[in-house]
Short mmCIF file of C-alpha atoms in Angstrom, two decimals:
data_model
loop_
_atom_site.label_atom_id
_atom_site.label_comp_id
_atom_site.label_asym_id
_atom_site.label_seq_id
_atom_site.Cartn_x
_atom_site.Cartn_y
_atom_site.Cartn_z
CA UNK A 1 -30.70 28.97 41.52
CA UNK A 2 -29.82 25.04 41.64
CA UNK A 3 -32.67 25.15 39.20
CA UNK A 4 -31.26 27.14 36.59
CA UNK A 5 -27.72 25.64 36.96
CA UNK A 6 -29.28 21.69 36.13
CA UNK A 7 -31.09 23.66 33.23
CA UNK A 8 -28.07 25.10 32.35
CA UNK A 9 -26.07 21.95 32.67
CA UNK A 10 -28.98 19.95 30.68
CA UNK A 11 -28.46 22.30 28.05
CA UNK A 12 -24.51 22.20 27.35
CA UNK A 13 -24.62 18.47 27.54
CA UNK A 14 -27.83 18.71 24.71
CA UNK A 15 -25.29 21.18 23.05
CA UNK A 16 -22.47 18.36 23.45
CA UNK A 17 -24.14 15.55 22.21
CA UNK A 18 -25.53 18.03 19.10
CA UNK A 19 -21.99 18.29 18.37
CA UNK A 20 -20.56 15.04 18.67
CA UNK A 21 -22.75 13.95 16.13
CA UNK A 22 -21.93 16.70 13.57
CA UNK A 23 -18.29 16.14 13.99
CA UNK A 24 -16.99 14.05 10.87
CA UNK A 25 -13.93 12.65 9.59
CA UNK A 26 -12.47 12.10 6.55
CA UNK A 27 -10.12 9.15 5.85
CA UNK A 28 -8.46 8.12 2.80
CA UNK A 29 -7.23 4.11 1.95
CA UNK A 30 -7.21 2.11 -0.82
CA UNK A 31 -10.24 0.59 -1.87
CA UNK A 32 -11.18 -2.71 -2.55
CA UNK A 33 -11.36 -5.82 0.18
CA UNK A 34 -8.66 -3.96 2.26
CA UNK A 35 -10.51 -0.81 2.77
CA UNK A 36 -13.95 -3.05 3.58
CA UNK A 37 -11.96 -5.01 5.95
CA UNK A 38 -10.86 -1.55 7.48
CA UNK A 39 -14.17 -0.36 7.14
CA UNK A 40 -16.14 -3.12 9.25
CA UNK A 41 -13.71 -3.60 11.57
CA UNK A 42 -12.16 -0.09 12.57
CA UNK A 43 -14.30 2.46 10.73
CA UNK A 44 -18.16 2.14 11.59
CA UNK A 45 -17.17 0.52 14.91
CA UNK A 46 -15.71 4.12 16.06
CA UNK A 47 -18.83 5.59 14.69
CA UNK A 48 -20.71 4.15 16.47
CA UNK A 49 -18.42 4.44 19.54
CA UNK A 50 -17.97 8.11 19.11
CA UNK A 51 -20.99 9.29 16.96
CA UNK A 52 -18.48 10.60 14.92
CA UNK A 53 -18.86 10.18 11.14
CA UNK A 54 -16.40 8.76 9.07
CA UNK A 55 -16.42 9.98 5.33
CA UNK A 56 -14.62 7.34 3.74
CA UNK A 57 -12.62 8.02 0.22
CA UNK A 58 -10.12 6.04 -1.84
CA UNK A 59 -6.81 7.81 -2.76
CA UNK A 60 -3.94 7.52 -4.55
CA UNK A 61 -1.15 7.18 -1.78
CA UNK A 62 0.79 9.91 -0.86
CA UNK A 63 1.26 11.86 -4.20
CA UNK A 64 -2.43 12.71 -3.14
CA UNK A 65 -1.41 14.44 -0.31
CA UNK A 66 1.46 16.01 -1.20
CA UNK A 67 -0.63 17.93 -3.92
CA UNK A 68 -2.99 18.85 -0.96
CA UNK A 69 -0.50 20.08 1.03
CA UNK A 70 1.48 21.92 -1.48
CA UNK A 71 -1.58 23.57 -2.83
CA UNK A 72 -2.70 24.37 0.54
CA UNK A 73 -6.20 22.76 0.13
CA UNK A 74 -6.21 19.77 2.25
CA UNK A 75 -9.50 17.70 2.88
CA UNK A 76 -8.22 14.57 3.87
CA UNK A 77 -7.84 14.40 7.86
CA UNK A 78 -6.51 10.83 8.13
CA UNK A 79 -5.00 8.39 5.18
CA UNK A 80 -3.73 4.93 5.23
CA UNK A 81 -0.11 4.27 3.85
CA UNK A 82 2.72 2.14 3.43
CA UNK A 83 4.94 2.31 6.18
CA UNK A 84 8.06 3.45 3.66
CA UNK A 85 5.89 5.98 1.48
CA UNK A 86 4.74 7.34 5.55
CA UNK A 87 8.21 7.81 6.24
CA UNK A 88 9.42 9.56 3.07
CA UNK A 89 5.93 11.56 3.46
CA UNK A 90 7.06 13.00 7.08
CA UNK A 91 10.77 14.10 6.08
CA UNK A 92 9.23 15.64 3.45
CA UNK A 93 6.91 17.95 5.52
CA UNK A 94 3.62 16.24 4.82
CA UNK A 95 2.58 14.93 7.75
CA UNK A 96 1.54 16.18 11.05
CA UNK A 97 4.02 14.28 14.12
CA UNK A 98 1.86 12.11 15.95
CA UNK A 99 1.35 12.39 19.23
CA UNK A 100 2.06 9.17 21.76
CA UNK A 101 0.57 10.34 24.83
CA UNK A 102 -2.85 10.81 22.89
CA UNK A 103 -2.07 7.25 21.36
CA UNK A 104 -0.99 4.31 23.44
CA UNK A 105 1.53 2.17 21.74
CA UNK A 106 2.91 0.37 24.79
CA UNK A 107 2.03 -2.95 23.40
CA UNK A 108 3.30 -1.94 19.69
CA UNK A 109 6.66 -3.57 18.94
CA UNK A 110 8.81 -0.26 17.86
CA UNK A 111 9.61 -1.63 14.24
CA UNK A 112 5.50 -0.98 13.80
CA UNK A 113 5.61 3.13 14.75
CA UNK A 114 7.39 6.37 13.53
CA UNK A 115 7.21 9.62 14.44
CA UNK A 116 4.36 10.40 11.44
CA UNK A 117 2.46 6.88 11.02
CA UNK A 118 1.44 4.07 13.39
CA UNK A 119 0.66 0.74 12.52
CA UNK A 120 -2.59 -0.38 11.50
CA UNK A 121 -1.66 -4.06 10.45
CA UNK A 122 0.94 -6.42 9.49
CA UNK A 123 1.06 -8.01 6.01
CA UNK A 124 3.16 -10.19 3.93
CA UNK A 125 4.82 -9.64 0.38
CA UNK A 126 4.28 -13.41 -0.34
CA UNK A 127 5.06 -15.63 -3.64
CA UNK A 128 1.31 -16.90 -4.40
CA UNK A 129 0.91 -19.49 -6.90
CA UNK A 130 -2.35 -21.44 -8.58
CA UNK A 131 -2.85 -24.74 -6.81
CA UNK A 132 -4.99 -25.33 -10.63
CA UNK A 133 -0.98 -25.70 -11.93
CA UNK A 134 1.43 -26.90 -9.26
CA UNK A 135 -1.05 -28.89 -6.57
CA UNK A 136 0.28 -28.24 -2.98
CA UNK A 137 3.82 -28.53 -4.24
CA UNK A 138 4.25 -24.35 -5.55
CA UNK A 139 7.19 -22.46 -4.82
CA UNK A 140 8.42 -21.82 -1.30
CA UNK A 141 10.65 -18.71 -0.75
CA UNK A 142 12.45 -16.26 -3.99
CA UNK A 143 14.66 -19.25 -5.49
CA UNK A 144 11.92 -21.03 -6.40
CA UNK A 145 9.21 -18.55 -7.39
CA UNK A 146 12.80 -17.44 -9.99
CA UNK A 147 13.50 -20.81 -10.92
CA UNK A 148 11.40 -21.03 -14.34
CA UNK A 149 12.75 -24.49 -15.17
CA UNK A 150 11.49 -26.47 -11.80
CA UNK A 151 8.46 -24.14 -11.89
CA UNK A 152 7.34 -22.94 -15.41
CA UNK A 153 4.72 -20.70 -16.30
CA UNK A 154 3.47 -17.41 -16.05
CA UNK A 155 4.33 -14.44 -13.30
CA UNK A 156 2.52 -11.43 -12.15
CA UNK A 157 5.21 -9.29 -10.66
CA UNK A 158 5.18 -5.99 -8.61
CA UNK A 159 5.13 -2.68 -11.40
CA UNK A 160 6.75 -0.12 -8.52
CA UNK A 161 10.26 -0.85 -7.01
CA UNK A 162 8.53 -1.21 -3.42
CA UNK A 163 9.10 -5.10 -2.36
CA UNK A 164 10.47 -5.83 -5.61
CA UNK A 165 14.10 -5.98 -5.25
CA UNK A 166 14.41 -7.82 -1.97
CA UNK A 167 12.89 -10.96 -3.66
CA UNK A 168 15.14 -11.04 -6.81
CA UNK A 169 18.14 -10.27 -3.91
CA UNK A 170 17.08 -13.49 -1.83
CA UNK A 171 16.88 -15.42 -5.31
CA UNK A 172 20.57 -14.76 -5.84
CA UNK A 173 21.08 -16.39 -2.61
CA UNK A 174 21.50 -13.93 -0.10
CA UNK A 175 20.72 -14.52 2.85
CA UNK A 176 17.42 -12.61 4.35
CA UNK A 177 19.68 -10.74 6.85
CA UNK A 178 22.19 -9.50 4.37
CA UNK A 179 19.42 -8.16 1.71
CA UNK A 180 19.56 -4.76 2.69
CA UNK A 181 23.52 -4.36 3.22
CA UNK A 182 23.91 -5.97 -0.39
CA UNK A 183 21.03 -3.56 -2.12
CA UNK A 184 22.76 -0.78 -0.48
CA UNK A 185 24.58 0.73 -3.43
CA UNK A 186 23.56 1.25 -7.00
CA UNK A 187 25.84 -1.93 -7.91
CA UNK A 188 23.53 -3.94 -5.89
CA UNK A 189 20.91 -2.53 -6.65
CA UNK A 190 21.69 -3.46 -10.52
CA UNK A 191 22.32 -7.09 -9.38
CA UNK A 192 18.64 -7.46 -8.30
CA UNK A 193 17.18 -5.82 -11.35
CA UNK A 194 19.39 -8.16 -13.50
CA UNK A 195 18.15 -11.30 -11.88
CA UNK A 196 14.67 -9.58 -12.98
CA UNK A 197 15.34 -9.01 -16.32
CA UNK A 198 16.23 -13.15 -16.17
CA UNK A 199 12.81 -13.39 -15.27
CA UNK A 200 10.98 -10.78 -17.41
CA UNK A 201 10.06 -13.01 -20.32
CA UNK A 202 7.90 -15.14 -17.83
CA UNK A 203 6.62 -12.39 -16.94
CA UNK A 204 3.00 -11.76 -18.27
CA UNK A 205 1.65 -8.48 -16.20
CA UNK A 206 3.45 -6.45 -13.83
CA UNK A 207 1.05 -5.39 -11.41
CA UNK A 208 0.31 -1.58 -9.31
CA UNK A 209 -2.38 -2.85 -7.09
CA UNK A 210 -3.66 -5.12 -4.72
CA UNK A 211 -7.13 -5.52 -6.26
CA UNK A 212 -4.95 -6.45 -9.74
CA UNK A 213 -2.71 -9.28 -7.94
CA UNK A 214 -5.65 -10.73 -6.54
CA UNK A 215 -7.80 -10.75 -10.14
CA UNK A 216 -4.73 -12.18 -11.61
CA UNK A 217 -4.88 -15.39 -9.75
CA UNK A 218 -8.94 -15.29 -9.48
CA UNK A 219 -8.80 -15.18 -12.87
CA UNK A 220 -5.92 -17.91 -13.47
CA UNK A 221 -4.47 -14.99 -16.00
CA UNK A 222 -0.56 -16.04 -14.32
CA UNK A 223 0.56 -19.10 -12.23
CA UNK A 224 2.28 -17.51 -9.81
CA UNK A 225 2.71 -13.60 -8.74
CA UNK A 226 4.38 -11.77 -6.01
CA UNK A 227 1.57 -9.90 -3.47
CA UNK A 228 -0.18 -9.41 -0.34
CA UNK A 229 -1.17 -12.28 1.49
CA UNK A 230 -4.65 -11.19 2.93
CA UNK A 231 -5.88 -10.50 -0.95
CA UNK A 232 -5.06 -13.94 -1.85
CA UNK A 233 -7.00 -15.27 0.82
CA UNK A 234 -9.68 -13.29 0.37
CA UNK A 235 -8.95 -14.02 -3.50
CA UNK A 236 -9.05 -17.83 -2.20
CA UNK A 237 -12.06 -17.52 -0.24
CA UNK A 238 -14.08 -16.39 -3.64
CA UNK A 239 -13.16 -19.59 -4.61
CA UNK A 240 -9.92 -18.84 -6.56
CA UNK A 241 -7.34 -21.72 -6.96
CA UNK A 242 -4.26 -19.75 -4.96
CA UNK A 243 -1.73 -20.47 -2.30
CA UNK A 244 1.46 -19.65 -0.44
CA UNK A 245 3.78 -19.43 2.62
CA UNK A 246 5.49 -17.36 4.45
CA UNK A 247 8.90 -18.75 3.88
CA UNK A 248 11.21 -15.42 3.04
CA UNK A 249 7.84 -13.31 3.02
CA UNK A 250 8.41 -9.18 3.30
CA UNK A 251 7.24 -8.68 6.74
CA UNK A 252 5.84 -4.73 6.33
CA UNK A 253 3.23 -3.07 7.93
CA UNK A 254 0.23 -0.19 6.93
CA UNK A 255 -0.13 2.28 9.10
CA UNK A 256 -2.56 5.74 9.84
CA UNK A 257 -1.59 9.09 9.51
CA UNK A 258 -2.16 12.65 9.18
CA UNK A 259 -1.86 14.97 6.68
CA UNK A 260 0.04 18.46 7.48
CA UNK A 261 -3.00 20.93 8.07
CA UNK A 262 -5.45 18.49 8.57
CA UNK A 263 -8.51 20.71 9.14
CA UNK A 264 -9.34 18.37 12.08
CA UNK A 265 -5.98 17.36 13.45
CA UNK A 266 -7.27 16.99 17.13
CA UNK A 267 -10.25 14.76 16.39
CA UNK A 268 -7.90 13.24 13.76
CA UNK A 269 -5.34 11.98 16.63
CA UNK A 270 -8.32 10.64 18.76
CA UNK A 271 -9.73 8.58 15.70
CA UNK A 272 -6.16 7.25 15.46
CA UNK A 273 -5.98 6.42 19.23
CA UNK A 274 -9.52 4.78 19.26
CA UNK A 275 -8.84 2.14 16.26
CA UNK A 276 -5.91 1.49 17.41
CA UNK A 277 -6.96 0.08 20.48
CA UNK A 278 -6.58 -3.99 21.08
CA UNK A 279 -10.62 -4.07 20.77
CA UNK A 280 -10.62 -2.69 17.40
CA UNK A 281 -7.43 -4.83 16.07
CA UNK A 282 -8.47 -7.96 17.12
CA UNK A 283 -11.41 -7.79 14.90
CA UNK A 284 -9.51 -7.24 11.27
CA UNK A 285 -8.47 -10.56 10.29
CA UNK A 286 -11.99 -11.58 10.57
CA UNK A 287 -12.35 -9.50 7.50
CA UNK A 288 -8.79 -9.98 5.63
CA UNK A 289 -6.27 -12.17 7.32
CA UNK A 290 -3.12 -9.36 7.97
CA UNK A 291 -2.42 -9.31 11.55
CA UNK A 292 -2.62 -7.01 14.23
CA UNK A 293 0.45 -4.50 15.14
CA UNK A 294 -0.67 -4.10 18.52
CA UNK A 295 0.16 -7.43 20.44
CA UNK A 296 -2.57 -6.95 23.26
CA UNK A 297 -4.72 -7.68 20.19
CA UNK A 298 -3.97 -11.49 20.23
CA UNK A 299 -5.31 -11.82 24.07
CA UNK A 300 -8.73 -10.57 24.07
CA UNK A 301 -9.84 -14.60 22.81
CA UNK A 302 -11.09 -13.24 20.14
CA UNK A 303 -8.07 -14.17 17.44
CA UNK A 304 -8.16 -18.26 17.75
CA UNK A 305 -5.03 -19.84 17.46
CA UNK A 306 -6.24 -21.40 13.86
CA UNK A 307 -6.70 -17.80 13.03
CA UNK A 308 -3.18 -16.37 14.57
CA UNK A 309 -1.02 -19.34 12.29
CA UNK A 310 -2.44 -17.67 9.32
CA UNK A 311 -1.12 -14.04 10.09
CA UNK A 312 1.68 -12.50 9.59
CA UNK A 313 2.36 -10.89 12.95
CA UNK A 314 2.34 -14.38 14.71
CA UNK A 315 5.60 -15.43 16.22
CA UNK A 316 6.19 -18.21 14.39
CA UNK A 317 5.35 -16.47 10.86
CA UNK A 318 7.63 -13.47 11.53
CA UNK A 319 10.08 -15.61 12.35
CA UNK A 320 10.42 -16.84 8.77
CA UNK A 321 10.52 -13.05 6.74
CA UNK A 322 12.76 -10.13 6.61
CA UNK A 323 11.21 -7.39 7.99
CA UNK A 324 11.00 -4.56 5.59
CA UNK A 325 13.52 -1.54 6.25
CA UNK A 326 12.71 1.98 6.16
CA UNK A 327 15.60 3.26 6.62
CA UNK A 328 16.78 1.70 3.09
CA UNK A 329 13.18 2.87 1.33
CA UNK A 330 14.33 6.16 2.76
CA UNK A 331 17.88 6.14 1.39
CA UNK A 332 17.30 4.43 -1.76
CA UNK A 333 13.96 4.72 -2.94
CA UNK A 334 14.12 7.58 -5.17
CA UNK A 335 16.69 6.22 -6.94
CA UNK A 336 16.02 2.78 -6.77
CA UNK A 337 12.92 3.31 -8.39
CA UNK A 338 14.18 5.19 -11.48
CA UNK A 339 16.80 2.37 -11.96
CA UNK A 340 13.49 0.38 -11.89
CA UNK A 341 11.32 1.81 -14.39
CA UNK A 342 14.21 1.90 -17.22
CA UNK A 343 14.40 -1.94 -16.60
CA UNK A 344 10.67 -1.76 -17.02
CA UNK A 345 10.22 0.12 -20.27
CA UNK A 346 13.45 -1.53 -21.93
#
């Protein structure tokens, strides 16, 4: 009898195992050096954890799944998003509420959750600027990066209304703190896309991706742009002539979540738990330098302090930016953004 129960035992843990390693995932980011740096760091680390497979695809944000979900065809069981286009996703009804007691968030500061999405990494909206033109002595902070007289030349400039009004705000002298209360009516909005249009002759490409920024500097196409500061190091470590600081940086964050009817929602919430443990985190910047969102990550040893004054979630780097605010992205966004693309197409 004890015989047949081991045999029997034997056999539901073979039948376990069998299963664990047919189980798969399938996550959806952005491509390029980000989704490498997610991928080497986060992604075939929980494989090999888990023996769960990770099907890796590149999307195009959350219009993606929205048609998923609307159609009632969704594929995608994870995606990586903005932290604004995550919180217009979930109001919406196309994300599944996460689920805190599967995923611990005790170290997280609560600007770097939300009900549907939960951090994944903290990075910078930066001005970036060829050291080929200016030396060490670019622009530091929106004044500057505006002011085409002290600095001329080219600009690279952000195509989509995300991070592209607080920077033309600051440049009219607001102070970082007041942004949002001054963009928060269509009059201020108008303000910022005025000081734009001031700078729109000097500008040479408005840009819609990360990968673009990053070529536009690489290539020396603009002297400065607006962008993300882990592609322009990466950008840099290729051997491009770029730099930049922090100073009035958009402090924002990416962050994981799941679509509504994600056809493995369960295994979905686990993956989510898993990489977003402090072992996982701490190992991203050695693959693109945006910082971890759960602060356990910078006490395992393994982020030096060399490596911690280069990230944006470090103390004394978020103590220079304005923090990004959903709850204005969530207000004003729609609109915003139309008021955006006239200015772009006039």
């Amino acid at each position: 009898m004890n015989h047949k129960i081991a045999l029997t035992v034997a056999a539901s843990l073979l039948a376990t195992t069998a299963l664990a390693q047919d189980k798969s995932l399938t996550v959806a980011s952005w491509g390029g050096s980000y989704q490498d740096a997610q991928s080497k760091a986060l992604f075939e680390p929980y494989e090999a954890a888990t023996g769960v497979t990770v099907k890796q695809e590149s999307y195009g944000g959350m219009s993606d799944v929205r048609l998923q979900v609307t159609s009632g065809q969704v594929t995608l069981d994870v995606v990586a998003s903005g932290s604004g286009s995550a919180a217009r996703a979930g109001a919406e009804g196309l994300l599944e509420p996460l689920d805190y007691d599967v995923i611990d968030v005790s170290r997280f500061p609560d600007s770097f959750y939300s009900e549907y999405c939960v951090g994944g990494d903290v990075f910078s909206v930066v001005p970036a600027y060829s050291t080929e033109t200016y030396g060490d002595n670019g622009p530091r902070g929106w004044v500057d990066f505006f002011d085409t007289e002290k600095f001329p030349g080219s600009r690279g400039y952000r195509g989509t209304v995300a991070g592209a009004l607080e920077p033309a705000m600051m440049a009219l002298g607001v102070a970082p703190e007041d942004v949002y209360a001054e963009l928060d009516s269509e009059e201020g909005i108008e303000r910022a896309l005025d000081k734009i249009r001031e700078l729109k002759p000097n500008i040479a490409v408005f840009w819609t991706s990360g990968a673009q920024h990053a070529q536009l500097m690489k290539d020396g196409e603009v002297d400065m742009t607006t962008g993300w500061n882990g592609r322009f190091d990466n950008a840099a470590a290729d051997g491009a002539a770029v730099s930049y600081n922090f100073d009035q940086g958009l402090l924002d964050y990416d962050c994981f979540a799941i679509p509504k009817g994600a056809p493995n929602k369960d295994l979905a919430m686990a993956f989510i738990a898993e990489i977003s443990k402090p072992e996982y985190q701490d190992d991203l910047p050695k693959f693109i330098t945006y910082g971890p969102t759960n602060g356990a990550a910078y006490e395992t040893g393994e982020i030096t302090e060399e490596v911690a004054a280069s990230l944006p979630s470090s103390p004394a780097n978020m103590a220079v930016q304005l923090p990004i605010s959903l709850e204005w992205y969530a207000k004003w966004e729609p609109i915003a953004a139309e008021m955006y693309q006239e200015m772009l197409t006039e």
